[in-house]
CSV table of C-alpha atoms in Angstrom, one decimal:
chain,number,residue,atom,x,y,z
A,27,UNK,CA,23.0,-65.5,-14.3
A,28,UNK,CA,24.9,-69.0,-15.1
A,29,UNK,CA,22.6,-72.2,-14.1
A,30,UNK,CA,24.2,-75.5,-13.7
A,31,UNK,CA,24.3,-77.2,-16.9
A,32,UNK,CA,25.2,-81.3,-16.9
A,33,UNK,CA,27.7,-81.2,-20.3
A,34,UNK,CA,28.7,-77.4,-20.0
A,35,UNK,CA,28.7,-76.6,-16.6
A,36,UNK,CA,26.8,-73.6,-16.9
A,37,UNK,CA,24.3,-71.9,-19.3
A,38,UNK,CA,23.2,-68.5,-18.8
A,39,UNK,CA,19.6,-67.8,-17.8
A,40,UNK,CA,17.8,-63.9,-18.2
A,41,UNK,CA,16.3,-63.1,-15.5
A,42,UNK,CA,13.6,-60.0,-15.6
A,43,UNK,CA,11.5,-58.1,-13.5
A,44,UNK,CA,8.7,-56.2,-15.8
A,45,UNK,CA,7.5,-53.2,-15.8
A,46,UNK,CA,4.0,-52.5,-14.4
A,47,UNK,CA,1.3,-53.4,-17.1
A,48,UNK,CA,3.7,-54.5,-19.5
A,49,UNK,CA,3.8,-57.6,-21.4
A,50,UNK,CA,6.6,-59.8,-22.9
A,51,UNK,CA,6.9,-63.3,-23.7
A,52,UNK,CA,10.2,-65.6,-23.1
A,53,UNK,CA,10.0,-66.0,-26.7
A,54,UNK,CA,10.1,-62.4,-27.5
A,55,UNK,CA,12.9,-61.8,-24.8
A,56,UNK,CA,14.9,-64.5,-26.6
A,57,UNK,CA,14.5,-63.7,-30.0
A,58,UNK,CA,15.6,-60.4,-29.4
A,59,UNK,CA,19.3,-62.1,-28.8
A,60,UNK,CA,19.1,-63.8,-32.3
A,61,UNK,CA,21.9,-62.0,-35.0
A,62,UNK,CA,23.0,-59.9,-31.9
A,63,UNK,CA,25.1,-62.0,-29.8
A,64,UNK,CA,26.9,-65.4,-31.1
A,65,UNK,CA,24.5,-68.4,-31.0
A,66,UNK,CA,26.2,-70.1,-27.7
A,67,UNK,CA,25.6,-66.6,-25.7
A,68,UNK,CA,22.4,-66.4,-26.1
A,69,UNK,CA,19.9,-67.2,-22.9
A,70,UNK,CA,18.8,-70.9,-22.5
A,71,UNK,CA,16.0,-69.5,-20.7
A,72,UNK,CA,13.9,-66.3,-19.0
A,73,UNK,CA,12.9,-66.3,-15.3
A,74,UNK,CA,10.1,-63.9,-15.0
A,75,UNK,CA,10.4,-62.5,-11.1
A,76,UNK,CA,8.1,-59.7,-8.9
A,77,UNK,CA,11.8,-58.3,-7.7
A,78,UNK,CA,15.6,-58.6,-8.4
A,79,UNK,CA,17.9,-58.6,-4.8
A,80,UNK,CA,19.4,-55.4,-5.1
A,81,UNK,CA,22.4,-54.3,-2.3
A,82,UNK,CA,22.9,-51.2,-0.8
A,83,UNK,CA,25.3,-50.3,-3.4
A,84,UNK,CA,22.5,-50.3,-6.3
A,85,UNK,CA,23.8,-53.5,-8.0
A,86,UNK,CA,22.5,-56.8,-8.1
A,87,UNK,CA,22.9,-59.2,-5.3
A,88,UNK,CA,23.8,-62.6,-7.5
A,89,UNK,CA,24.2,-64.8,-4.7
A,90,UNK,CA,21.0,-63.9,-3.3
A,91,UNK,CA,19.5,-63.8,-7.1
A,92,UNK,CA,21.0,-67.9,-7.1
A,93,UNK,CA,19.9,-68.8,-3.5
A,94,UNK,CA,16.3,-67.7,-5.1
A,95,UNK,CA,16.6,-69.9,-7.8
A,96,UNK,CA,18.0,-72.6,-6.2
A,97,UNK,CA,15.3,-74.9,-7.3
A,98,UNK,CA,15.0,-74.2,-10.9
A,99,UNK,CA,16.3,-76.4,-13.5
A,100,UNK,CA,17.1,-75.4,-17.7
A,101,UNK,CA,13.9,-76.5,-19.7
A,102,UNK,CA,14.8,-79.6,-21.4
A,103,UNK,CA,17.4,-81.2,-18.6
């Protein structure tokens, strides 16, 4: 999901729901990107959540998913 970024406008964010009784760190989650994706794709950050909006249709509600977020801000900024 893009967050609002000051210089690029916006930066993309990971935002994961996890399994029951499993365990991963944001560091983990981001390292996982590193020699897979190009440097500037890779997540500026992981929002662990207990649920993802999901629509009748089975995909993800974004809007909703931004609305939640609404308050969060890119470490660093």
């Amino acid at each position: 999901v893009g967050m609002p970024h000051p210089k690029w406008d916006e930066r993309p964010i990971v935002a994961v729901v996890l399994r029951q009784g499993a365990q991963l760190t944001r560091d983990e989650l981001l390292a996982f990107y590193q020699g897979k994706t190009a440097k500037w794709q890779v997540p500026d950050d992981v929002v662990f959540l207990d649920a993802i909006p999901i629509g009748a249709t089975g995909k993800m509600l974004k809007a909703r998913l931004r609305e939640q977020l609404a308050d969060y801000r890119l470490p660093g900024l």
